[in-house]
XYZ file of C-alpha atoms in Angstrom:
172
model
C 107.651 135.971 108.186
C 106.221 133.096 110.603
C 103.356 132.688 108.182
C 105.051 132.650 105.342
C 107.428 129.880 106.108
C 104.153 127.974 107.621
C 102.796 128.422 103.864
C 105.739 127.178 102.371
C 106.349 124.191 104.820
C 102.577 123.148 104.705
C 102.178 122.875 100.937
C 105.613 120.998 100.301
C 104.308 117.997 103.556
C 100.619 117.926 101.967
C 101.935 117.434 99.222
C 103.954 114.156 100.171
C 101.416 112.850 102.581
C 98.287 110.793 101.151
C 95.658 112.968 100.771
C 93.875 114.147 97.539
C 95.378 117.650 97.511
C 97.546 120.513 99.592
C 96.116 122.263 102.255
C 94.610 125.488 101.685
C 96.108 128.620 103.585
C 93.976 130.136 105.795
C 95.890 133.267 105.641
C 95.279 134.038 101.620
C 95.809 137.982 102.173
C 99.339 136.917 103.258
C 100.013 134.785 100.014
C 98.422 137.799 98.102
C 99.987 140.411 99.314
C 103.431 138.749 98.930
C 102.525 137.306 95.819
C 103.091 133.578 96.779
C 101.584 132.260 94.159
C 104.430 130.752 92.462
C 104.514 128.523 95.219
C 101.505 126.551 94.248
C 103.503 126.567 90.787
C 106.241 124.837 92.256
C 104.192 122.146 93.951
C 101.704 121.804 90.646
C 104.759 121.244 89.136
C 106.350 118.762 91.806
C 102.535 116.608 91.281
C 102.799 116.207 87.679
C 102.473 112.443 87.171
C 101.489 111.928 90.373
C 98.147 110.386 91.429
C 97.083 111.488 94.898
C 94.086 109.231 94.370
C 96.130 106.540 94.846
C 94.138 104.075 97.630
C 97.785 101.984 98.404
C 99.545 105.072 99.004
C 100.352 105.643 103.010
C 102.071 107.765 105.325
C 105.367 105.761 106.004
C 108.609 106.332 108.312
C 111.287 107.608 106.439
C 114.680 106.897 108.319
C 117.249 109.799 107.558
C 120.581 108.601 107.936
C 124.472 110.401 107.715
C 127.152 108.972 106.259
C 130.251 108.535 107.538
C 131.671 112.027 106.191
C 128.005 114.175 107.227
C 127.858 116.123 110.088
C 125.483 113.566 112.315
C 123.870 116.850 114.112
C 121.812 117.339 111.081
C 119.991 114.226 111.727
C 117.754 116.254 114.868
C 117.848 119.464 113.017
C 115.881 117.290 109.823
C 112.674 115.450 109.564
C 111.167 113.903 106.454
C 107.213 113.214 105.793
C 106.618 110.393 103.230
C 103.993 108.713 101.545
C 104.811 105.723 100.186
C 103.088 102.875 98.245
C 104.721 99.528 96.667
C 105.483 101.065 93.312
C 105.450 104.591 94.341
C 107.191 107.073 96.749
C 107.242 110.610 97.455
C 108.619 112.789 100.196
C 109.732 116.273 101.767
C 112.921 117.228 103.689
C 112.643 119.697 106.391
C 114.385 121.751 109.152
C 112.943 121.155 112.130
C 113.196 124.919 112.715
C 113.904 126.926 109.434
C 116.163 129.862 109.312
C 114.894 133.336 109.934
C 115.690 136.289 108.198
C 119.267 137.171 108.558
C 119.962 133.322 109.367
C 121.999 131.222 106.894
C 120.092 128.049 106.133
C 122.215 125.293 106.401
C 123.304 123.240 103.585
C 122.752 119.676 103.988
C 124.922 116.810 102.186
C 125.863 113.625 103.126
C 122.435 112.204 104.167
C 120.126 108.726 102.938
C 116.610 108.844 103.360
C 115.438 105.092 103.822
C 111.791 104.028 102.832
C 110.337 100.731 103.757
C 107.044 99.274 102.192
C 107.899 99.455 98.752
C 108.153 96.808 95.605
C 111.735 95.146 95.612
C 113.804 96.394 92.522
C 114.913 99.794 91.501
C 113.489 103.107 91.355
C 113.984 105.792 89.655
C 113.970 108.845 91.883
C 113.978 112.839 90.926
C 114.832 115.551 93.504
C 113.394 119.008 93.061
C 113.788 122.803 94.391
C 110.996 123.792 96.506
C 111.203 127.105 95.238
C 110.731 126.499 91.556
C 109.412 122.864 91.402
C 112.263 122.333 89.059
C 114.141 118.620 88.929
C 117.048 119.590 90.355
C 118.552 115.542 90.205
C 117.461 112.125 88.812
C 119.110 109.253 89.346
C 117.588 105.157 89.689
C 117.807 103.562 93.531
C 117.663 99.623 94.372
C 115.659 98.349 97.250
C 118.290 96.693 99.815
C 117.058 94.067 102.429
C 113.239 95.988 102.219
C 114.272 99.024 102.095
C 114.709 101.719 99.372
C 117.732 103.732 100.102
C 118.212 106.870 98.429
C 120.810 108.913 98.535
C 120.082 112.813 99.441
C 121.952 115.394 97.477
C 123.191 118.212 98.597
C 120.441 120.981 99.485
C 120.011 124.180 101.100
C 116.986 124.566 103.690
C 114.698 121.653 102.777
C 114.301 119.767 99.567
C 111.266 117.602 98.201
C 111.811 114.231 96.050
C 109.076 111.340 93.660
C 110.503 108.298 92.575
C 108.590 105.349 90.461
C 108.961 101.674 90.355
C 111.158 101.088 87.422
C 111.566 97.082 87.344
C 110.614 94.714 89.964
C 113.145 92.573 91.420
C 111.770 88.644 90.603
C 111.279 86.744 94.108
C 113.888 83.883 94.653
């Protein structure tokens, strides 16, 4: 069970950190034997339109913040690894610790995910499952005071979102 969640959780952050690809699992019996494979599905699916190559991409902080009706405990249960760079971002929401089996993952609403580093103007940003790599929302974010804000939606266990410069706020 430990390595299987290590799988999952290790794809889903290489895949949202700057590198040129995932990290391969040392422990491929595991992923054959419980026919994982649709998990590198999910993440091919997550990279489509995405350049890894990309030299101005970095690792950035990602803030997670609650809202005034979120249950502010969530905040050190949660982490986030980003990569960000000034037309481009692309990140993965975790559980610090993820649920077991026979433990109810919690679900998570209520939360912002702020990005710094990026292009002034508005994004538009798509959320996806982790399990199928399916879009699960899209909606467009604008920067605020040099940061991108973006709202999380509502998710069970961890989620994973992309978003793309859309148009460039013009300098003042």
């Amino acid at each position: 069970e430990h390595l299987m969640i290590e799988q999952h959780a290790a794809i889903w952050a290489g895949a949202c950190t700057p590198i040129s690809g995932i990290p391969m699992f040392w422990w491929w019996q595991v992923v054959d034997e419980n026919d994982l494979y649709q998990r590198y599905a999910a993440v091919s699916n997550f990279m489509k339109d995405v350049d890894p190559r990309d030299v101005s991409s970095k690792s950035v902080d990602a803030v997670l913040t609650a809202g005034e009706n979120a249950d502010k405990s969530l905040l050190k249960k949660f982490a986030v690894v980003c990569t960000a760079s000034p037309e481009n971002v692309r990140g993965y929401i975790h559980p610090v610790r993820y649920a077991r089996k026979g433990e109810t993952p919690p679900v998570v609403e209520h939360l912002t995910v702020e990005i710094g580093g990026v292009t002034p103007g508005i994004f538009r940003v798509e959320f996806y499952d982790t399990q199928t790599g399916q879009p699960t929302r899209r909606f467009d974010a604008r920067t605020k005071e040099n940061l991108l804000p973006i709202p999380v939606p509502k998710f069970t266990s961890d989620c994973a979102f992309k978003g793309h410069l859309l148009t460039p706020v013009a300098k003042r």
